[in-house]
CSV table of C-alpha atoms and ligand atoms in Angstrom, one decimal:
chain,number,residue,atom,x,y,z
A,3,MET,CA,-126.9,31.6,-41.1
A,4,PRO,CA,-130.8,32.4,-40.6
A,5,ARG,CA,-129.5,32.9,-36.9
A,6,ARG,CA,-126.9,35.2,-37.6
A,7,VAL,CA,-129.1,37.3,-39.6
A,8,SER,CA,-131.7,37.7,-36.5
A,9,ILE,CA,-129.1,38.5,-34.2
A,10,LEU,CA,-128.0,41.6,-36.2
A,11,THR,CA,-131.1,42.7,-36.6
A,12,ILE,CA,-132.3,42.5,-33.0
A,13,PHE,CA,-128.7,44.3,-32.5
A,14,ALA,CA,-129.7,47.3,-34.8
A,15,ILE,CA,-132.8,47.8,-33.3
A,16,LEU,CA,-131.7,47.5,-29.5
A,17,SER,CA,-128.7,50.3,-31.0
A,18,SER,CA,-131.6,52.3,-32.7
A,19,VAL,CA,-133.7,52.3,-29.1
A,20,ALA,CA,-130.4,52.8,-27.1
A,21,TYR,CA,-129.6,55.8,-29.1
A,22,ALA,CA,-132.9,57.5,-28.6
A,23,GLN,CA,-132.6,56.7,-24.8
A,24,VAL,CA,-129.0,58.3,-24.9
A,25,THR,CA,-130.1,61.3,-26.3
A,26,GLU,CA,-133.0,61.7,-24.0
A,27,ALA,CA,-130.4,61.1,-21.1
A,28,ARG,CA,-127.8,63.8,-22.2
A,29,ALA,CA,-130.9,66.2,-22.4
A,30,ALA,CA,-132.1,65.3,-18.7
A,31,ALA,CA,-128.7,65.3,-17.0
A,32,ASP,CA,-129.0,69.0,-17.5
A,33,THR,CA,-132.7,69.3,-16.1
A,34,SER,CA,-134.6,69.1,-13.0
A,35,ILE,CA,-137.3,66.6,-12.5
A,36,ALA,CA,-139.2,66.2,-9.6
A,37,ILE,CA,-140.9,62.1,-8.7
A,38,GLN,CA,-144.1,61.7,-7.4
A,39,ALA,CA,-144.0,58.3,-5.5
A,40,ALA,CA,-146.9,56.6,-3.5
A,41,THR,CA,-144.7,54.1,-2.1
A,42,LEU,CA,-140.9,54.6,-1.4
A,43,LEU,CA,-138.2,51.8,-0.1
A,44,ASP,CA,-135.6,54.3,0.4
A,45,GLY,CA,-132.7,51.6,1.1
A,46,THR,CA,-132.6,52.8,4.7
A,47,SER,CA,-135.8,52.9,6.4
A,48,VAL,CA,-137.5,49.8,7.8
A,49,GLU,CA,-140.8,50.8,6.8
A,50,PRO,CA,-141.8,52.0,3.5
A,51,ARG,CA,-142.6,55.7,3.0
A,52,HIS,CA,-145.8,56.7,1.5
A,53,ASN,CA,-146.9,60.1,-0.6
A,54,VAL,CA,-143.2,61.1,-1.0
A,55,LEU,CA,-141.8,63.9,-3.6
A,56,ILE,CA,-138.2,63.2,-4.8
A,57,VAL,CA,-136.8,66.2,-6.4
A,58,VAL,CA,-133.9,65.6,-8.6
A,59,ARG,CA,-131.1,68.4,-9.8
A,60,GLY,CA,-128.5,67.1,-12.3
A,61,ASN,CA,-127.2,64.4,-11.4
A,62,LYS,CA,-128.1,64.1,-7.9
A,63,ILE,CA,-131.3,64.0,-5.4
A,64,ALA,CA,-132.0,67.2,-4.0
A,65,ALA,CA,-134.4,66.4,-1.5
A,66,VAL,CA,-136.7,63.9,-0.5
A,67,ASN,CA,-140.1,65.0,1.2
A,68,GLN,CA,-143.3,63.9,2.6
A,69,GLY,CA,-145.8,65.3,0.1
A,70,GLY,CA,-145.9,68.7,-1.1
A,71,THR,CA,-146.3,70.3,-4.6
A,72,PRO,CA,-143.2,70.1,-7.0
A,73,PRO,CA,-141.2,73.3,-7.4
A,74,THR,CA,-142.7,75.5,-10.5
A,75,GLY,CA,-140.5,74.5,-13.6
A,76,MET,CA,-139.5,71.3,-13.0
A,77,GLU,CA,-140.5,68.1,-15.5
A,78,VAL,CA,-142.9,66.4,-13.0
A,79,ILE,CA,-142.8,62.4,-13.4
A,80,THR,CA,-146.0,61.0,-11.4
A,81,LEU,CA,-145.5,57.0,-11.1
A,82,PRO,CA,-148.5,54.7,-11.0
A,83,PRO,CA,-150.2,54.2,-7.6
A,84,ASN,CA,-149.4,50.9,-7.6
A,85,ALA,CA,-145.5,51.2,-8.3
A,86,THR,CA,-143.1,50.8,-5.2
A,87,VAL,CA,-139.8,52.9,-6.1
A,88,LEU,CA,-136.4,52.1,-5.0
A,89,PRO,CA,-133.1,53.0,-5.1
A,90,GLY,CA,-131.2,51.8,-8.1
A,91,LEU,CA,-130.3,48.1,-7.7
A,92,ILE,CA,-126.7,46.9,-7.4
A,93,ASP,CA,-125.4,43.7,-8.8
A,94,THR,CA,-122.0,42.9,-7.3
A,95,HIS,CA,-121.2,40.0,-9.5
A,96,THR,CA,-121.6,39.7,-13.0
A,97,HIS,CA,-119.7,39.3,-16.2
A,98,ILE,CA,-121.0,41.2,-19.2
A,99,PHE,CA,-118.5,39.6,-21.7
A,100,LEU,CA,-119.6,36.2,-20.7
A,101,GLN,CA,-123.3,34.8,-22.6
A,102,GLY,CA,-124.3,31.6,-20.9
A,103,GLU,CA,-122.5,28.3,-20.7
A,104,ASP,CA,-125.3,26.4,-22.3
A,105,PRO,CA,-123.6,23.0,-23.8
A,106,ALA,CA,-125.9,23.0,-26.5
A,107,ALA,CA,-124.9,26.6,-27.6
A,108,GLY,CA,-121.3,25.6,-27.6
A,109,GLY,CA,-120.7,26.4,-23.6
A,110,TYR,CA,-117.8,29.0,-22.3
A,111,ASP,CA,-115.0,27.7,-24.2
A,112,ILE,CA,-116.7,28.6,-27.9
A,113,GLN,CA,-116.9,32.4,-26.8
A,114,LEU,CA,-112.7,32.6,-26.1
A,115,LEU,CA,-112.2,30.2,-29.1
A,116,LYS,CA,-114.3,31.6,-31.9
A,117,PHE,CA,-115.8,34.9,-31.3
A,118,PRO,CA,-113.9,37.9,-32.6
A,119,ALA,CA,-113.5,40.7,-29.8
A,120,SER,CA,-115.9,42.8,-31.8
A,121,PHE,CA,-118.9,40.3,-31.6
A,122,ARG,CA,-118.1,40.1,-27.6
A,123,SER,CA,-117.7,43.9,-27.4
A,124,ALA,CA,-121.2,44.0,-29.0
A,125,ARG,CA,-123.0,41.7,-27.1
A,126,ALA,CA,-121.5,43.2,-23.9
A,127,THR,CA,-123.0,46.5,-25.1
A,128,VAL,CA,-126.5,44.9,-25.0
A,129,SER,CA,-125.7,42.7,-21.7
A,130,ALA,CA,-124.7,46.4,-19.9
A,131,ARG,CA,-128.3,47.8,-21.6
A,132,ARG,CA,-130.2,44.8,-20.2
A,133,CYS,CA,-128.8,45.9,-16.8
A,134,LEU,CA,-130.2,49.1,-16.8
A,135,ASP,CA,-133.3,47.9,-18.6
A,136,GLN,CA,-133.5,45.7,-15.3
A,137,GLY,CA,-133.3,48.1,-12.9
A,138,PHE,CA,-129.9,47.5,-12.0
A,139,THR,CA,-127.7,51.1,-12.2
A,140,THR,CA,-124.8,49.7,-10.7
A,141,ILE,CA,-122.8,46.4,-11.3
A,142,ARG,CA,-119.6,45.3,-9.9
A,143,ASP,CA,-118.3,43.1,-13.0
A,144,VAL,CA,-115.9,40.7,-11.9
A,145,GLU,CA,-113.7,39.7,-14.8
A,146,THR,CA,-114.3,39.8,-18.7
A,147,GLU,CA,-113.9,35.7,-19.4
A,148,GLY,CA,-110.9,36.2,-21.7
A,149,ALA,CA,-111.4,39.6,-23.5
A,150,GLY,CA,-109.0,41.5,-21.5
A,151,TYR,CA,-109.8,44.8,-20.7
A,152,GLY,CA,-112.9,45.1,-22.4
A,153,ASP,CA,-114.6,46.2,-19.4
A,154,ILE,CA,-112.6,49.0,-19.2
A,155,GLY,CA,-113.9,50.4,-22.8
A,156,ILE,CA,-117.8,49.7,-22.3
A,157,LYS,CA,-117.6,51.7,-19.0
A,158,MET,CA,-115.6,54.4,-20.8
A,159,ALA,CA,-118.3,54.1,-23.6
A,160,ILE,CA,-121.2,54.5,-20.9
A,161,ASN,CA,-119.4,57.3,-18.8
A,162,GLN,CA,-119.0,59.1,-21.9
A,163,GLY,CA,-122.8,58.8,-22.9
A,164,TYR,CA,-122.1,56.8,-26.4
A,165,ILE,CA,-123.9,53.8,-24.7
A,166,PRO,CA,-126.5,53.4,-22.0
A,167,GLY,CA,-125.5,51.3,-19.4
A,168,PRO,CA,-125.0,51.0,-15.4
A,169,ARG,CA,-122.1,52.0,-13.3
A,170,ILE,CA,-119.5,49.8,-13.9
A,171,PHE,CA,-117.1,48.9,-11.0
A,172,ALA,CA,-114.3,46.5,-13.1
A,173,SER,CA,-111.9,44.2,-12.3
A,174,THR,CA,-110.5,43.5,-16.0
A,175,ARG,CA,-108.8,39.8,-16.7
A,176,ALA,CA,-108.5,38.4,-13.2
A,177,ILE,CA,-106.2,36.3,-11.7
A,178,SER,CA,-105.2,32.3,-11.0
A,179,VAL,CA,-102.7,30.4,-11.0
A,180,THR,CA,-101.6,27.6,-13.9
A,181,GLY,CA,-104.2,25.1,-13.8
A,182,GLY,CA,-106.5,27.1,-12.0
A,183,TYR,CA,-109.0,28.3,-15.1
A,184,PRO,CA,-110.3,27.4,-18.6
A,185,LEU,CA,-109.7,26.9,-21.4
A,186,GLU,CA,-108.9,23.1,-20.3
A,187,GLY,CA,-108.9,19.7,-21.5
A,188,TYR,CA,-107.3,20.7,-25.2
A,189,ASN,CA,-104.2,18.8,-26.6
A,190,PRO,CA,-101.1,20.3,-24.6
A,191,ASP,CA,-99.0,21.1,-27.5
A,192,ILE,CA,-101.8,23.6,-28.7
A,193,VAL,CA,-101.6,27.0,-27.0
A,194,VAL,CA,-105.4,27.9,-26.3
A,195,PRO,CA,-106.6,31.3,-24.7
A,196,THR,CA,-107.5,31.3,-20.9
A,197,GLY,CA,-110.5,33.3,-19.1
A,198,ALA,CA,-107.8,34.6,-16.7
A,199,GLN,CA,-104.5,36.1,-16.4
A,200,LEU,CA,-102.7,32.9,-15.1
A,201,GLU,CA,-99.2,33.4,-13.1
A,202,ASP,CA,-96.9,31.5,-10.8
A,203,GLY,CA,-95.1,32.8,-7.7
A,204,PRO,CA,-95.7,35.7,-5.5
A,205,VAL,CA,-93.5,38.2,-7.9
A,206,LYS,CA,-95.7,37.2,-11.2
A,207,LEU,CA,-98.7,37.6,-9.2
A,208,ARG,CA,-97.8,40.6,-7.8
A,209,LYS,CA,-97.2,42.1,-11.1
A,210,ALA,CA,-100.2,40.8,-12.4
A,211,ALA,CA,-102.2,42.9,-10.0
A,212,ARG,CA,-99.9,45.8,-10.8
A,213,GLU,CA,-100.6,45.4,-14.7
A,214,GLN,CA,-104.5,45.1,-13.9
A,215,LEU,CA,-104.5,48.3,-11.4
A,216,ALA,CA,-102.4,50.3,-14.3
A,217,ASN,CA,-104.9,49.4,-16.9
A,218,GLY,CA,-108.0,50.9,-14.7
A,219,ALA,CA,-108.9,47.6,-12.6
A,220,ASP,CA,-111.1,49.2,-9.6
A,221,TRP,CA,-111.3,45.6,-8.0
A,222,ILE,CA,-109.3,42.9,-8.5
A,223,LYS,CA,-110.5,39.2,-8.7
A,224,VAL,CA,-109.0,36.1,-7.7
A,225,TYR,CA,-109.7,32.5,-8.1
A,226,MET,CA,-108.7,31.1,-5.0
A,227,THR,CA,-110.5,27.8,-6.2
A,228,HIS,CA,-110.9,26.2,-9.0
A,229,ARG,CA,-112.7,22.6,-10.0
A,230,SER,CA,-114.8,21.0,-7.4
A,231,TRP,CA,-115.9,17.4,-7.0
A,232,VAL,CA,-117.6,14.8,-4.6
A,233,ASP,CA,-114.9,12.8,-3.2
A,234,LYS,CA,-115.6,8.9,-2.1
A,235,HIS,CA,-116.8,10.3,1.5
A,236,GLY,CA,-119.7,12.0,-0.8
A,237,ARG,CA,-118.0,15.6,0.3
A,238,LEU,CA,-117.6,19.0,-1.7
A,239,VAL,CA,-114.1,19.3,-2.4
A,240,SER,CA,-112.4,21.9,-4.5
A,241,GLN,CA,-109.2,22.6,-6.1
A,242,PRO,CA,-107.2,25.4,-4.3
A,243,THR,CA,-105.0,27.3,-6.2
A,244,LEU,CA,-103.0,30.6,-5.0
A,245,THR,CA,-100.6,29.6,-2.3
A,246,LEU,CA,-101.2,32.2,0.7
A,247,GLU,CA,-97.7,33.6,0.0
A,248,GLU,CA,-99.0,34.1,-3.4
A,249,LEU,CA,-102.5,35.5,-2.6
A,250,LYS,CA,-100.8,37.9,0.1
A,251,ALA,CA,-98.4,39.8,-2.6
A,252,VAL,CA,-102.3,40.3,-4.4
A,253,ALA,CA,-103.8,41.5,-1.6
A,254,ASP,CA,-100.7,43.7,-0.5
A,255,GLU,CA,-100.5,45.6,-4.2
A,256,ALA,CA,-104.3,46.0,-4.4
A,257,HIS,CA,-104.7,47.3,-0.4
A,258,GLY,CA,-101.6,49.5,-1.0
A,259,GLN,CA,-103.1,51.3,-3.7
A,260,GLN,CA,-106.4,51.3,-1.9
A,261,HIS,CA,-108.2,49.0,-4.0
A,262,LYS,CA,-109.8,45.7,-2.7
A,263,VAL,CA,-109.8,42.1,-3.8
A,264,ALA,CA,-112.8,39.7,-4.7
A,265,CYS,CA,-112.0,36.0,-4.2
A,266,HIS,CA,-113.9,33.2,-5.8
A,267,ALA,CA,-113.9,30.7,-2.9
A,268,TYR,CA,-115.8,27.7,-2.4
A,269,SER,CA,-114.9,25.5,0.4
A,270,GLY,CA,-111.6,24.0,2.0
A,271,ILE,CA,-107.8,25.2,1.6
A,272,GLY,CA,-108.4,27.7,-0.6
A,273,LEU,CA,-111.2,29.1,0.9
A,274,HIS,CA,-109.3,29.6,4.3
A,275,ARG,CA,-106.2,31.0,2.2
A,276,ALA,CA,-108.7,33.3,1.0
A,277,LEU,CA,-109.1,34.6,4.6
A,278,ASP,CA,-105.9,34.2,5.7
A,279,GLY,CA,-104.4,36.0,2.9
A,280,GLY,CA,-107.1,39.2,3.3
A,281,CYS,CA,-109.8,38.9,0.8
A,282,ASP,CA,-112.4,41.4,1.3
A,283,SER,CA,-115.4,39.6,-0.1
A,284,ILE,CA,-115.9,35.8,-0.5
A,285,GLU,CA,-117.5,35.2,-4.2
A,286,HIS,CA,-120.0,32.0,-3.5
A,287,GLY,CA,-118.7,30.5,-0.8
A,288,LEU,CA,-120.6,27.5,-1.3
A,289,ASP,CA,-119.5,25.4,1.5
A,290,LEU,CA,-118.7,28.0,4.7
A,291,ASP,CA,-117.8,26.0,7.4
A,292,ASP,CA,-118.0,27.6,11.1
A,293,SER,CA,-114.3,28.5,11.4
A,294,ALA,CA,-114.4,30.6,8.1
A,295,ILE,CA,-118.0,32.2,9.3
A,296,SER,CA,-116.2,33.4,12.4
A,297,GLN,CA,-113.0,34.5,10.4
A,298,MET,CA,-115.7,36.8,8.2
A,299,LEU,CA,-117.3,38.2,11.0
A,300,LYS,CA,-114.2,39.0,12.6
A,301,GLN,CA,-112.3,40.6,9.5
A,302,GLY,CA,-115.4,41.8,8.2
A,303,THR,CA,-115.4,40.1,5.0
A,304,TRP,CA,-118.6,40.1,2.8
A,305,LEU,CA,-120.3,37.3,1.4
A,306,VAL,CA,-121.5,37.5,-2.4
A,307,PRO,CA,-123.6,34.0,-2.7
A,308,THR,CA,-124.7,34.1,-6.1
A,309,LEU,CA,-127.3,31.4,-5.4
A,310,ALA,CA,-129.1,31.1,-8.7
A,311,VAL,CA,-126.6,30.3,-11.0
A,312,TYR,CA,-125.8,27.1,-9.2
A,313,TYR,CA,-129.2,25.5,-10.5
A,314,TYR,CA,-128.4,26.0,-14.3
A,315,ASP,CA,-127.0,23.6,-16.6
A,316,TRP,CA,-126.7,20.6,-14.2
A,317,ALA,CA,-125.3,17.2,-15.7
A,318,PRO,CA,-127.1,14.2,-16.0
A,319,GLU,CA,-127.8,13.0,-12.1
A,320,ASN,CA,-125.8,9.5,-12.1
A,321,THR,CA,-122.3,11.0,-13.4
A,322,PRO,CA,-119.7,12.7,-11.6
A,323,GLU,CA,-120.2,16.1,-12.6
A,324,GLY,CA,-124.3,15.2,-12.1
A,325,ARG,CA,-123.1,14.7,-8.4
A,326,ARG,CA,-121.2,17.5,-8.2
A,327,ASP,CA,-123.8,19.8,-9.9
A,328,ARG,CA,-126.3,18.9,-6.8
A,329,ALA,CA,-123.8,18.9,-4.5
A,330,ARG,CA,-122.9,22.5,-4.8
A,331,ALA,CA,-126.3,23.6,-4.6
A,332,SER,CA,-127.2,21.7,-1.8
A,333,ALA,CA,-124.1,22.6,0.1
A,334,HIS,CA,-124.8,26.3,-0.9
A,335,GLU,CA,-128.5,26.4,0.4
A,336,VAL,CA,-127.1,25.1,4.2
A,337,SER,CA,-123.7,27.5,3.6
A,338,PHE,CA,-126.3,30.5,3.2
A,339,LYS,CA,-128.6,30.1,5.7
A,340,LYS,CA,-125.5,29.9,8.4
A,341,ALA,CA,-124.2,33.0,7.1
A,342,LEU,CA,-127.7,34.5,7.1
A,343,LYS,CA,-128.0,33.3,10.9
A,344,ALA,CA,-124.2,34.4,12.2
A,345,HIS,CA,-125.5,37.9,10.3
A,346,VAL,CA,-122.3,37.7,8.0
A,347,LYS,CA,-122.6,40.8,5.7
A,348,ILE,CA,-124.4,39.5,2.6
A,349,ALA,CA,-124.3,41.5,-0.8
A,350,PHE,CA,-126.5,40.6,-3.6
A,351,GLY,CA,-124.3,39.3,-6.6
A,352,THR,CA,-126.1,37.1,-9.8
A,353,ASP,CA,-122.8,35.5,-12.0
A,354,MET,CA,-125.1,37.1,-14.7
A,355,GLY,CA,-122.9,35.9,-17.7
A,356,GLY,CA,-123.0,32.7,-16.1
A,357,ILE,CA,-126.5,33.1,-16.6
A,358,PRO,CA,-128.0,33.9,-20.0
A,359,TRP,CA,-128.4,37.9,-20.1
A,360,SER,CA,-131.9,36.8,-21.3
A,361,ASP,CA,-133.3,35.4,-17.9
A,362,PRO,CA,-134.3,38.2,-15.3
A,363,ILE,CA,-131.4,39.3,-12.8
A,364,ALA,CA,-133.7,39.8,-10.1
A,365,GLN,CA,-134.3,35.9,-10.1
A,366,GLU,CA,-131.8,35.9,-7.3
A,367,PHE,CA,-134.3,37.9,-4.8
A,368,GLY,CA,-136.6,35.0,-4.8
A,369,TYR,CA,-133.5,32.5,-4.1
A,370,MET,CA,-132.4,34.9,-1.5
A,371,VAL,CA,-135.9,35.1,0.6
A,372,LYS,CA,-136.4,31.2,0.1
A,373,PHE,CA,-133.4,30.4,1.9
A,374,GLY,CA,-134.3,32.6,5.1
A,375,MET,CA,-133.6,36.3,4.3
A,376,SER,CA,-136.6,38.7,4.4
A,377,PRO,CA,-137.8,40.8,1.4
A,378,THR,CA,-136.0,44.1,3.0
A,379,GLU,CA,-132.8,42.6,3.8
A,380,ALA,CA,-132.7,41.1,0.2
A,381,ILE,CA,-133.6,44.5,-1.3
A,382,GLN,CA,-131.1,46.1,1.2
A,383,ALA,CA,-128.3,43.3,-0.1
A,384,ALA,CA,-128.5,44.8,-3.3
A,385,THR,CA,-129.2,48.7,-2.3
A,386,VAL,CA,-127.3,50.0,0.8
A,387,LYS,CA,-125.3,47.0,1.6
A,388,ALA,CA,-123.9,46.6,-1.8
A,389,ALA,CA,-123.1,50.5,-1.8
A,390,GLU,CA,-121.4,49.6,1.5
A,391,LEU,CA,-119.1,46.5,-0.5
A,392,LEU,CA,-118.0,49.2,-2.7
A,393,ASP,CA,-117.4,51.9,-0.4
A,394,MET,CA,-120.1,54.3,-1.9
A,395,GLN,CA,-122.2,54.6,1.6
A,396,GLY,CA,-124.8,57.6,0.9
A,397,GLU,CA,-124.2,58.2,-2.6
A,398,LEU,CA,-125.8,54.9,-3.9
A,399,GLY,CA,-128.2,52.5,-2.9
A,400,VAL,CA,-130.1,54.8,-1.2
A,401,VAL,CA,-133.0,57.1,-2.3
A,402,ALA,CA,-131.7,60.6,0.0
A,403,PRO,CA,-130.2,64.2,-0.4
A,404,GLY,CA,-126.9,64.0,-1.7
A,405,ALA,CA,-126.9,60.7,-3.3
A,406,TYR,CA,-126.7,60.0,-7.2
A,407,ALA,CA,-129.8,60.3,-8.7
A,408,ASP,CA,-130.1,56.5,-9.2
A,409,ILE,CA,-134.0,55.5,-9.1
A,410,VAL,CA,-136.1,52.6,-10.0
A,411,ALA,CA,-139.8,51.6,-9.9
A,412,VAL,CA,-141.2,48.4,-10.0
A,413,ALA,CA,-145.2,47.3,-10.4
A,414,GLY,CA,-146.5,46.2,-7.3
A,415,ASP,CA,-145.2,45.4,-3.6
A,416,PRO,CA,-142.1,43.5,-3.4
A,417,LEU,CA,-142.1,43.1,-0.1
A,418,THR,CA,-145.6,40.8,-0.4
A,419,LYS,CA,-144.2,39.6,-3.7
A,420,ILE,CA,-140.3,39.3,-4.1
A,421,ASP,CA,-140.8,38.8,-8.4
A,422,ALA,CA,-141.9,42.3,-8.1
A,423,LEU,CA,-138.5,43.2,-8.8
A,424,LYS,CA,-138.7,41.6,-11.9
A,425,GLU,CA,-141.3,44.1,-13.5
A,426,VAL,CA,-139.1,47.3,-13.3
A,427,SER,CA,-141.1,50.2,-14.7
A,428,PHE,CA,-139.1,53.1,-14.4
A,429,VAL,CA,-135.5,53.6,-14.6
A,430,MET,CA,-133.4,56.8,-13.7
A,431,LYS,CA,-129.5,56.8,-13.7
A,432,ASP,CA,-127.6,59.7,-12.6
A,433,GLY,CA,-130.8,61.9,-13.0
A,434,ALA,CA,-131.1,60.6,-16.6
A,435,VAL,CA,-134.3,58.7,-17.5
A,436,TYR,CA,-133.8,55.6,-19.4
A,437,LYS,CA,-137.4,54.0,-18.8
A,438,ARG,CA,-140.9,55.0,-18.1
A,439,PRO,CA,-144.2,53.6,-17.4
A,440,LYS,CA,-145.8,52.8,-20.5
B,28,ZN,ZN1,-118.4,34.9,-11.8
């Protein structure tokens, strides 16, 4: 009971803060603002730019000038001298409807079994708010985990100005096959909800893709592998799900309607079917073998690695689950390094939602740099590269004339201390200011 009261109280406070910010955001959307930045990482230049004046008119960037004085009649925002200005960050793998999977808090299952849709939507609203607060002005949300088309509703509420939140590229329900997604392990005589739309056969899978696209999906998300375990030879194995024929039906439908397909795939048969079937992005890619990497290069397939999430909630060491959890993390590190060396296209993604939303989204940058990316490459994965994945080149992920005015600032220099990206002091989305330096 006390816990319930405290959650409601927190939500009420967040809502009133959010309302004030939405009001400011609406007012700002019609005005012109000049931002004076001591240091700018514009998304494309290799070197930082200094003493820059960014002119925003409406929801677009009008000019990015070296020095100069702001045009008269404009609001001028002068960011602190130690601040680094960046394009709004992009997380290409989130789940706003999921709230962590800590077993002690009921894990994944309780969220589908016991939480009403309104409760899950309220919490998704808070998750969306947190994205913006942490400088992530765009997300690709890769499925609602049993919350149906909830992401479409949250996106509508953000776009119509009712709640603050990032730009959302939504994937709605996601697709897998029988036995290919939780909930699992219940009495077979009881019908339990599932976290994704489960169908079998190319006809039904194509229909699922059609339904999701008809109901507003921007991307189609497919689970090409499911459970994973360590076999008796010590190798990480993952269960393949859709057949090649089934995936081709989904991808053909999505591509025909000019939408892309994001495929959860760890390793082995399922990973290779994902590539043979035309997936546009491989999510996680825990164990990419050499032929998978060369096929990704040939086809221009993206990798969205999501490193940090595999360091959460490890089962005890000498259990099958514990061995699996450790094997996943160690295979992933090797896989990421191989992909990086081969110049596979990599976009920033976290699996937030699998991670509690109260944790920093930007912790992922630290893993990317630890495993060999330069800070510049890691930042570009979350800006210009992520925008390319979303087919928004020149519109998102850059601070440049003509782009949407999605601009953030962090305290300090992320090129020398990557965790500076956790210290977001200024957030503008679509020309509207959501957070200002204190
Ligand atoms: Zn995910």
